[in-house]
Amino acid sequence: MSMEDYDFLFKIVLIGNAGVGKTCLVRRFTQGLFPPGQGATIGVDFMIKTVEINGEKVKLQIWDTAGQERFRSITQSYYRSANALILTYDITCEESFRCLPEWLREIEQYASNKVITVLVGNKIDLVEKREVSQQRAEEFSMAQDMYYLETSAKESDNVEKLFLDLACRLISEA
Ligand code: GDP
Ligand code: MG
């Protein structure tokens, strides 16, 4: 029997423009809460959550940026050894969607060629302020061969699904 308390360990890294809700997604998933106000900063490098999938214990090490994305100073070390990337934009912010090709270039440059990338359109609770249609995002994700999901960290929509589906895919490709 293994000495470890898990069957699989995966490193998941969140990227995307500042303000799209990366920290809130991580906190919703790992702590089950939505931080009030603007105070979403975690201030630690990563958070851990262990989930069980088909009887297997899957330890997820989830890396958030501590504001480096504002200065475009995310470095290679951040991407290194990531098994999966959650590329996030804000459905109410056209600019965050238009920056996606820049993020894809970074992925190409720094991440492993085996990395699994999920495109996430966050803040679907603000659908009345939507600037990026679902169809546009679907077309983009298909062209880039990325899995695509819309979430709300605030209302907890699809957040669990995002991480659990990703864990399933990581296991199946491990
Ligand atoms: P980050 O810079 O990508 O880490 O973004 P944050 O997680 O700090 O969130 C930026 C802002 O968006 C904060 O004011 C959050 O309260 C807000 N926010 C994050 N996720 C959601 C969401 O799903 N719905 C709504 N309405 N606001 C959100
Ligand atoms: Mg953040």
CSV table of C-alpha atoms and ligand atoms in Angstrom, one decimal:
chain,number,residue,atom,x,y,z
A,1,MET,CA,0.0,0.0,0.0
A,2,SER,CA,1.1,3.5,-0.8
A,3,MET,CA,2.5,5.7,2.0
A,4,GLU,CA,0.8,8.7,0.4
A,5,ASP,CA,-2.6,9.9,1.4
A,6,TYR,CA,-3.6,10.3,-2.2
A,7,ASP,CA,-3.6,8.3,-5.5
A,8,PHE,CA,-3.0,11.3,-7.8
A,9,LEU,CA,-1.5,14.7,-7.3
A,10,PHE,CA,-2.1,17.4,-10.0
A,11,LYS,CA,-0.9,21.0,-10.2
A,12,ILE,CA,-3.6,23.4,-11.6
A,13,VAL,CA,-2.7,27.0,-12.4
A,14,LEU,CA,-5.1,29.8,-13.0
A,15,ILE,CA,-4.2,32.5,-15.5
A,16,GLY,CA,-6.1,35.4,-17.2
A,17,ASN,CA,-6.4,39.1,-16.8
A,18,ALA,CA,-6.6,40.8,-13.4
A,19,GLY,CA,-10.1,41.2,-12.1
A,20,VAL,CA,-11.7,38.3,-14.0
A,21,GLY,CA,-12.3,36.3,-10.8
A,22,LYS,CA,-9.5,33.8,-10.5
A,23,THR,CA,-9.0,34.2,-6.8
A,24,CYS,CA,-12.7,34.0,-6.2
A,25,LEU,CA,-12.9,30.8,-8.2
A,26,VAL,CA,-10.2,29.2,-6.1
A,27,ARG,CA,-11.7,30.4,-2.8
A,28,ARG,CA,-15.2,29.2,-3.8
A,29,PHE,CA,-13.8,25.8,-4.7
A,30,THR,CA,-11.3,25.3,-1.8
A,31,GLN,CA,-13.1,27.2,1.0
A,32,GLY,CA,-16.7,27.3,-0.2
A,33,LEU,CA,-17.0,31.1,0.1
A,34,PHE,CA,-17.1,34.2,-2.0
A,35,PRO,CA,-14.9,36.9,-0.5
A,36,PRO,CA,-16.8,40.2,0.2
A,37,GLY,CA,-15.7,43.4,-1.5
A,38,GLN,CA,-12.5,43.6,-3.4
A,39,GLY,CA,-10.6,41.6,-0.8
A,40,ALA,CA,-10.0,38.5,-2.7
A,41,THR,CA,-6.2,38.3,-2.4
A,42,ILE,CA,-5.1,35.0,-0.9
A,43,GLY,CA,-1.4,36.0,-0.4
A,44,VAL,CA,-0.2,32.4,-0.6
A,45,ASP,CA,1.1,30.6,-3.7
A,46,PHE,CA,-1.3,27.7,-3.8
A,47,MET,CA,-4.2,26.0,-2.1
A,48,ILE,CA,-4.8,22.3,-1.7
A,49,LYS,CA,-8.1,20.4,-2.0
A,50,THR,CA,-8.4,16.6,-2.1
A,51,VAL,CA,-11.4,15.2,-4.0
A,52,GLU,CA,-12.5,11.6,-4.5
A,53,ILE,CA,-13.2,10.5,-8.0
A,54,ASN,CA,-14.4,6.9,-8.6
A,55,GLY,CA,-12.8,5.9,-5.3
A,56,GLU,CA,-9.5,7.5,-6.1
A,57,LYS,CA,-8.1,10.3,-3.8
A,58,VAL,CA,-7.0,13.1,-6.1
A,59,LYS,CA,-5.0,15.9,-4.5
A,60,LEU,CA,-5.3,19.2,-6.4
A,61,GLN,CA,-2.7,21.8,-5.8
A,62,ILE,CA,-4.2,25.0,-7.2
A,63,TRP,CA,-2.0,27.9,-8.0
A,64,ASP,CA,-3.3,31.5,-8.1
A,65,THR,CA,-1.4,34.6,-9.0
A,66,ALA,CA,-0.9,37.1,-6.2
A,67,GLY,CA,-1.5,40.1,-8.6
A,68,GLN,CA,1.5,39.5,-10.9
A,69,GLU,CA,-0.8,39.4,-13.9
A,70,ARG,CA,-1.4,43.1,-13.5
A,71,PHE,CA,2.2,43.7,-14.4
A,72,ARG,CA,2.5,41.0,-17.0
A,73,SER,CA,5.3,39.5,-14.9
A,74,ILE,CA,4.1,35.9,-14.6
A,75,THR,CA,7.2,33.9,-15.2
A,76,GLN,CA,8.1,30.6,-16.5
A,77,SER,CA,8.4,29.1,-13.0
A,78,TYR,CA,4.7,29.7,-12.6
A,79,TYR,CA,3.8,27.5,-15.5
A,80,ARG,CA,6.5,24.9,-15.0
A,81,SER,CA,5.1,21.5,-14.0
A,82,ALA,CA,1.5,22.6,-14.3
A,83,ASN,CA,-0.7,19.6,-15.3
A,84,ALA,CA,-3.6,21.9,-16.2
A,85,LEU,CA,-4.3,25.6,-16.8
A,86,ILE,CA,-7.6,27.4,-16.2
A,87,LEU,CA,-7.5,30.3,-18.6
A,88,THR,CA,-10.2,32.7,-17.3
A,89,TYR,CA,-11.9,35.7,-18.7
A,90,ASP,CA,-14.9,37.8,-17.5
A,91,ILE,CA,-18.0,37.5,-19.7
A,92,THR,CA,-18.8,41.1,-18.9
A,93,CYS,CA,-15.4,42.4,-20.0
A,94,GLU,CA,-14.6,42.3,-23.7
A,95,GLU,CA,-11.0,43.3,-23.0
A,96,SER,CA,-10.4,40.2,-20.9
A,97,PHE,CA,-11.6,38.0,-23.8
A,98,ARG,CA,-9.5,40.0,-26.4
A,99,CYS,CA,-6.3,39.3,-24.3
A,100,LEU,CA,-6.8,35.5,-24.6
A,101,PRO,CA,-4.4,35.1,-27.6
A,102,GLU,CA,-1.7,36.7,-25.6
A,103,TRP,CA,-2.2,34.2,-22.8
A,104,LEU,CA,-2.2,31.4,-25.3
A,105,ARG,CA,1.2,32.6,-26.5
A,106,GLU,CA,2.5,32.4,-23.0
A,107,ILE,CA,1.1,28.9,-22.6
A,108,GLU,CA,2.8,27.9,-25.8
A,109,GLN,CA,6.1,29.4,-24.6
A,110,TYR,CA,6.2,28.3,-21.0
A,111,ALA,CA,3.8,25.4,-20.3
A,112,SER,CA,4.4,21.7,-21.0
A,113,ASN,CA,3.1,20.6,-24.3
A,114,LYS,CA,1.0,18.0,-22.5
A,115,VAL,CA,-0.8,20.6,-20.4
A,116,ILE,CA,-4.7,20.5,-20.4
A,117,THR,CA,-6.2,24.0,-20.8
A,118,VAL,CA,-9.7,24.9,-19.8
A,119,LEU,CA,-11.3,28.2,-21.0
A,120,VAL,CA,-13.5,29.7,-18.3
A,121,GLY,CA,-16.0,32.6,-18.8
A,122,ASN,CA,-16.6,33.7,-15.3
A,123,LYS,CA,-19.3,36.0,-13.7
A,124,ILE,CA,-22.4,34.5,-15.5
A,125,ASP,CA,-24.5,35.8,-12.6
A,126,LEU,CA,-24.0,39.2,-14.4
A,127,VAL,CA,-25.5,37.9,-17.6
A,128,GLU,CA,-27.4,41.2,-18.2
A,129,LYS,CA,-24.0,42.8,-18.6
A,130,ARG,CA,-22.6,40.2,-20.9
A,131,GLU,CA,-20.1,41.5,-23.6
A,132,VAL,CA,-18.8,38.1,-24.8
A,133,SER,CA,-21.4,35.8,-26.3
A,134,GLN,CA,-21.3,32.1,-25.5
A,135,GLN,CA,-21.1,31.3,-29.2
A,136,ARG,CA,-18.0,33.4,-29.7
A,137,ALA,CA,-16.3,31.8,-26.8
A,138,GLU,CA,-17.3,28.3,-27.9
A,139,GLU,CA,-15.9,29.0,-31.4
A,140,PHE,CA,-12.7,30.3,-29.9
A,141,SER,CA,-12.3,27.4,-27.6
A,142,MET,CA,-13.0,24.8,-30.3
A,143,ALA,CA,-10.5,26.4,-32.6
A,144,GLN,CA,-7.9,26.2,-29.9
A,145,ASP,CA,-8.9,22.7,-28.8
A,146,MET,CA,-9.8,23.8,-25.3
A,147,TYR,CA,-12.6,22.6,-23.1
A,148,TYR,CA,-15.0,25.5,-22.3
A,149,LEU,CA,-17.2,26.3,-19.3
A,150,GLU,CA,-19.0,29.4,-18.0
A,151,THR,CA,-19.0,29.9,-14.2
A,152,SER,CA,-20.0,32.1,-11.4
A,153,ALA,CA,-17.7,32.2,-8.4
A,154,LYS,CA,-20.3,34.4,-6.7
A,155,GLU,CA,-23.3,32.0,-7.1
A,156,SER,CA,-21.2,28.9,-7.1
A,157,ASP,CA,-22.4,27.9,-10.6
A,158,ASN,CA,-20.3,25.3,-12.4
A,159,VAL,CA,-17.3,25.8,-10.0
A,160,GLU,CA,-17.3,22.4,-8.5
A,161,LYS,CA,-18.0,21.0,-12.0
A,162,LEU,CA,-15.0,22.9,-13.4
A,163,PHE,CA,-12.5,21.4,-11.0
A,164,LEU,CA,-14.0,17.9,-10.9
A,165,ASP,CA,-14.3,17.5,-14.7
A,166,LEU,CA,-10.7,18.7,-14.9
A,167,ALA,CA,-9.6,16.2,-12.3
A,168,CYS,CA,-11.4,13.4,-14.3
A,169,ARG,CA,-9.6,14.4,-17.5
A,170,LEU,CA,-6.3,14.6,-15.7
A,171,ILE,CA,-6.7,11.1,-14.3
A,172,SER,CA,-7.8,9.7,-17.7
A,173,GLU,CA,-4.7,11.2,-19.3
A,174,ALA,CA,-2.3,10.4,-16.5
B,1,GDP,P1,-8.6,38.1,-10.0
B,1,GDP,O1,-7.8,39.4,-10.1
B,1,GDP,O2,-8.7,37.4,-11.3
B,1,GDP,O3,-8.1,37.2,-9.0
B,1,GDP,O4,-10.1,38.5,-9.6
B,1,GDP,P2,-10.8,38.4,-8.2
B,1,GDP,O5,-11.1,37.0,-7.8
B,1,GDP,O6,-9.9,39.2,-7.2
B,1,GDP,O7,-12.2,39.2,-8.5
B,1,GDP,C1,-12.2,40.5,-9.0
B,1,GDP,C2,-13.5,41.1,-8.7
B,1,GDP,O8,-14.6,40.4,-9.4
B,1,GDP,C3,-13.9,41.1,-7.3
B,1,GDP,O9,-14.5,42.4,-7.0
B,1,GDP,C4,-14.9,40.0,-7.1
B,1,GDP,O10,-15.8,40.2,-6.1
B,1,GDP,C5,-15.5,40.0,-8.5
B,1,GDP,N1,-16.0,38.6,-8.9
B,1,GDP,C6,-15.2,37.5,-9.0
B,1,GDP,N2,-16.0,36.5,-9.4
B,1,GDP,C7,-17.2,36.9,-9.6
B,1,GDP,C8,-18.4,36.3,-10.1
B,1,GDP,O11,-18.6,35.2,-10.4
B,1,GDP,N3,-19.5,37.2,-10.1
B,1,GDP,C9,-19.5,38.5,-9.8
B,1,GDP,N4,-20.6,39.2,-9.9
B,1,GDP,N5,-18.3,39.1,-9.4
B,1,GDP,C10,-17.2,38.3,-9.3
B,2,MG,MG,-6.4,37.3,-7.8
